């Protein structure tokens, strides 16, 4: 089943999402990228109702790009989180709401610090040191409570993430087979192998 | 001949000019002076008030709360931007109201104070519209924006009735702006501090204003700085009593005999 | 109300008021964050606390800030707590048949000719106001908070005693509630300052 994790560390945010696109009980695809690069320093992992997810992610991507073109500088992560939250909150009370859950990770170049936001389909936002969506969250959050260090270097952060992925693989009946992992820090976004 | 191309804002003259825009700018060059100076740790604005007189009721500026100022030239547009206006006061009021609404909508949408340049751009979009769409008069207002945002820290912008805007280290709009500009050009130094900027602004102001002495009844004054403890910009529009105190401190207050003549 | 959890309480003291809430943000039984602020400053001497669905807490917080900022800048004075309470009430009632799932609590000091007077109020999710003279509660632990406040509160408490009373009421109240807790924040508003303290709580 769909699962995504994210955690912050010293000057970076790591986001991981599974890569399966499923329909009913069938895996249709095992190399789907569910982490969108919204800007040079902004990442968004999305999960939820198939169809809604890609549609909403692209809607966000294009709007954030438009703001950057119009205003010469990109939206900072807190402002982007607020904008996305508002879109979801408005959608919630419309005729057919998007049901998309997000993890938004970014590096704020004005204040030189990483930001991570947990966002659900209702439009709730909380800024957190680590977060997860999907069934994996029931396993990962307690592990991260124990092992997360906000000052850890990247290698340690990736090792902590690995613990979460392993735990999910071990204990969850419907665990995903493959994950995509992306990192954002002062140098921008990049994919890493795990 | 020129009159044939006067009646509408949308019509070019054969020389390629838009007369109504030029008239609007002319109106501003007769209005009270507004002066702005950008310092490394703040922005300073000063303005000359034209509507004065013994019978004018100024009690509104003295009530508790609010943000200071008499509401003629200086306006708080958002918690991070002060606007100084020169031109037709009623037009300015409408633009100020628009700016405040735009700033609050940005705050609502992005949970973040509007960047100064974006606010200036939004007002210019509105002003530009009135240079093009038929039958309407352009806004007869120039505005100085003194602001702070995390992208470019302290900034000073100027916008005119045509919808052009530009960023400045020090500039002036309204009557005698030529004199003031050249004075500023001579005296401005990079890396100037807020204190130095305040005295520079007051000195230039005293030279460009029609009356020989400065006083709170003819002067409005505002400073934007950054509050390190609250981690946010601090906009201060001076109350009349504070302006008088500042003038005394700067040694530019009225002579005592003036006060005697008044009583 | 039980989806994200959370509780708010406000109490009157002698020339002071206090407002406090927990910091938990959950997804039903799963805790997501322990830093969710649900009390917001309206002016220097008025605070509003919003218990209920997280998304609506944020939406309403932004809407109230918009309305209050426009009020302050146009009226050139701060909004009074009583006026703000009616703003809250009418905003909620606008959505009478598709409401925001939020129970607001307002605490502040009113400006009177003889100085200032404590003010507290609470409302239900469609804006029915309840002006109380002693204390108001809201959120998933409200029933427990009522019981504790009934026992601990007494009239004319000074700022320090009021802080102790509201803190004990809140912390012990949320311990009996599965959806509230995970730390707390308390604001004590007096004539010339607001004291904000963050409290540690049980993390279970």
XYZ file of C-alpha atoms in Angstrom, chain B:
263
model
C -3.916 71.717 -31.331
C -2.824 69.787 -28.332
C -6.308 70.049 -26.834
C -7.660 67.666 -29.478
C -5.780 64.826 -27.807
C -6.481 65.900 -24.242
C -9.919 64.655 -23.553
C -9.177 60.964 -23.176
C -6.404 59.121 -21.463
C -6.330 56.492 -24.154
C -5.385 58.701 -27.087
C -1.851 59.382 -28.227
C -1.066 62.818 -29.636
C 0.733 62.910 -33.027
C 3.988 63.449 -31.140
C 3.335 60.188 -29.335
C 2.422 61.643 -25.956
C -0.337 60.904 -23.491
C -1.356 64.322 -22.259
C -3.573 63.223 -19.366
C -0.676 61.286 -17.864
C 1.600 64.272 -18.198
C -1.007 66.496 -16.550
C -1.324 64.028 -13.700
C 2.424 64.169 -13.178
C 2.272 67.948 -13.325
C -0.396 67.922 -10.592
C 1.945 65.889 -8.416
C 4.843 68.261 -8.877
C 2.721 70.901 -7.131
C 1.765 68.634 -4.245
C 3.453 68.484 -0.863
C 6.945 66.997 -0.966
C 7.564 63.397 0.103
C 11.116 62.298 0.662
C 12.569 58.847 1.223
C 16.033 57.625 2.166
C 17.181 54.012 2.321
C 19.660 53.220 5.074
C 21.492 49.979 5.780
C 19.324 49.245 8.842
C 16.075 50.977 7.921
C 14.122 53.313 5.678
C 13.110 56.908 6.487
C 10.191 58.858 4.992
C 9.233 62.498 5.532
C 6.418 64.530 3.989
C 5.235 68.101 3.861
C 1.605 68.622 4.807
C -0.271 71.233 2.816
C -3.627 71.222 4.558
C -2.917 73.150 7.738
C -4.490 75.903 9.764
C -5.529 76.768 13.273
C -9.097 75.581 12.777
C -8.184 72.140 11.443
C -9.293 69.433 13.876
C -6.281 67.241 14.504
C -7.681 65.381 17.508
C -7.999 62.233 15.401
C -4.224 61.833 15.336
C -3.962 61.891 19.104
C -6.208 59.062 20.214
C -4.748 56.016 21.939
C -3.956 52.996 19.778
C -3.844 53.108 15.995
C -0.559 53.654 14.247
C 0.116 57.406 14.407
C 0.159 59.974 11.625
C -2.579 62.402 10.656
C -3.681 60.336 7.678
C -2.825 62.885 5.030
C 0.510 61.742 3.598
C 1.751 58.677 5.486
C -0.080 55.392 5.621
C 0.706 51.989 6.995
C 0.029 49.753 3.976
C 0.963 46.527 5.756
C 2.976 45.645 8.833
C 6.119 45.700 6.654
C 5.380 48.621 4.296
C 4.805 52.342 4.852
C 3.477 54.417 1.944
C 4.102 58.132 1.446
C 1.758 59.727 -1.089
C 1.945 62.907 -3.161
C -0.873 64.166 -5.374
C -4.632 64.212 -5.169
C -5.489 63.125 -1.623
C -8.793 61.479 -2.498
C -7.161 59.385 -5.227
C -4.454 58.457 -2.761
C -6.981 57.291 -0.174
C -8.506 54.945 -2.693
C -5.093 53.556 -3.680
C -4.109 53.101 -0.036
C -7.288 51.148 0.578
C -6.515 48.989 -2.460
C -2.939 48.391 -1.291
C -4.098 47.333 2.180
C -6.598 44.905 0.726
C -3.988 43.429 -1.633
C -1.486 43.046 1.215
C -4.022 41.340 3.471
C -5.123 39.004 0.684
C -1.500 37.998 0.178
C -1.188 37.339 3.907
C -4.362 35.277 3.810
C -3.224 33.216 0.848
C 0.438 32.670 1.664
C 0.565 33.286 5.444
C 3.483 35.605 4.752
C 3.824 39.383 4.500
C 3.679 40.613 0.921
C 7.119 41.315 -0.598
C 7.523 45.076 -1.093
C 8.140 44.877 -4.832
C 5.091 42.683 -5.356
C 2.913 45.262 -3.584
C 4.365 48.082 -5.716
C 3.760 45.977 -8.827
C 0.132 45.318 -7.915
C -0.561 49.050 -7.496
C 1.217 49.795 -10.756
C -0.933 47.234 -12.580
C -3.982 49.169 -11.379
C -2.518 52.557 -12.244
C -1.438 51.370 -15.709
C -4.971 50.216 -16.429
C -6.228 53.764 -16.160
C -3.735 54.959 -18.798
C -5.316 52.631 -21.317
C -9.003 51.989 -20.761
C -11.190 54.687 -22.222
C -13.014 57.510 -20.548
C -11.313 57.380 -17.184
C -8.904 59.767 -15.550
C -5.602 58.319 -14.311
C -4.763 58.355 -10.604
C -3.069 61.683 -9.822
C -0.789 60.078 -7.271
C 2.852 59.159 -6.888
C 3.758 56.860 -4.017
C 6.947 56.109 -2.129
C 7.007 52.630 -0.586
C 9.336 52.057 2.349
C 9.387 48.381 3.130
C 11.134 45.276 4.378
C 10.998 41.669 3.221
C 13.321 38.686 3.695
C 14.201 38.583 -0.021
C 15.892 41.979 -0.377
C 15.712 43.363 3.202
C 15.063 47.140 3.268
C 13.747 48.691 0.083
C 12.492 52.020 -1.241
C 10.297 52.189 -4.346
C 8.605 54.985 -6.237
C 5.579 54.638 -8.533
C 4.018 57.327 -10.751
C 0.589 57.772 -12.430
C 1.678 56.003 -15.618
C 2.260 52.774 -13.707
C 6.042 52.870 -13.828
C 7.973 51.967 -10.720
C 11.621 51.958 -9.738
C 13.821 51.242 -6.724
C 15.875 54.009 -5.067
C 18.524 54.648 -2.427
C 17.092 58.128 -1.873
C 14.405 59.957 -3.795
C 11.795 62.662 -3.616
C 8.375 63.376 -5.147
C 6.149 66.452 -5.141
C 7.032 70.144 -5.114
C 10.702 71.091 -5.382
C 11.685 67.513 -6.055
C 14.485 68.671 -8.344
C 16.159 70.645 -5.568
C 15.723 67.837 -3.100
C 17.033 65.206 -5.521
C 20.227 67.127 -6.166
C 20.713 67.736 -2.431
C 20.250 64.037 -1.789
C 22.665 63.156 -4.578
C 25.319 65.340 -2.956
C 24.813 64.191 0.598
C 23.866 60.505 0.277
C 26.476 57.952 1.192
C 26.235 54.189 0.937
C 26.124 52.375 4.289
C 24.306 55.282 5.899
C 22.660 54.414 9.250
C 19.056 55.155 10.201
C 20.140 57.961 12.559
C 22.166 59.583 9.791
C 19.297 59.089 7.349
C 16.866 60.784 9.755
C 19.015 63.886 10.044
C 19.681 63.893 6.279
C 15.963 63.717 5.548
C 15.171 66.512 7.988
C 17.944 68.742 6.656
C 16.844 68.314 3.040
C 13.222 68.783 4.073
C 13.955 72.074 5.829
C 15.664 73.374 2.685
C 12.962 72.377 0.236
C 9.867 73.370 2.165
C 8.315 76.762 1.514
C 8.247 77.778 5.165
C 11.576 78.484 6.830
C 10.844 76.535 10.023
C 9.824 72.942 10.535
C 7.051 71.913 12.893
C 4.666 69.034 13.420
C 1.768 70.942 11.824
C 3.551 70.916 8.457
C 5.569 67.720 8.679
C 4.873 64.011 8.691
C 7.562 61.512 9.491
C 7.962 57.735 9.475
C 10.728 55.187 10.011
C 10.815 51.476 9.202
C 13.351 49.361 11.081
C 13.790 45.724 12.031
C 12.955 44.543 15.525
C 15.576 41.927 16.378
C 13.743 40.565 19.429
C 10.349 40.179 17.723
C 12.054 39.064 14.465
C 9.815 41.295 12.362
C 9.893 44.723 10.736
C 8.788 47.645 12.893
C 6.931 50.494 11.203
C 6.687 53.729 13.142
C 4.688 56.704 11.916
C 5.443 59.600 14.244
C 2.729 61.416 16.189
C 2.814 65.251 16.184
C 4.364 65.390 19.664
C 7.041 62.889 18.652
C 7.891 64.918 15.542
C 8.359 68.061 17.642
C 10.577 66.156 20.065
C 12.633 64.833 17.149
C 13.054 68.329 15.691
C 14.255 69.637 19.038
C 16.752 66.787 19.251
C 18.013 67.539 15.737
C 18.233 71.286 16.479
C 15.768 72.141 13.736
C 12.848 73.214 15.929
C 11.165 76.583 15.620
C 12.761 79.591 17.192
C 11.357 80.645 20.534
C 10.076 83.966 19.209
C 7.756 82.070 16.863
C 6.200 80.387 19.847
C 5.825 83.716 21.571
C 4.057 85.209 18.582
C 1.628 82.291 18.577
C 0.622 82.831 22.194
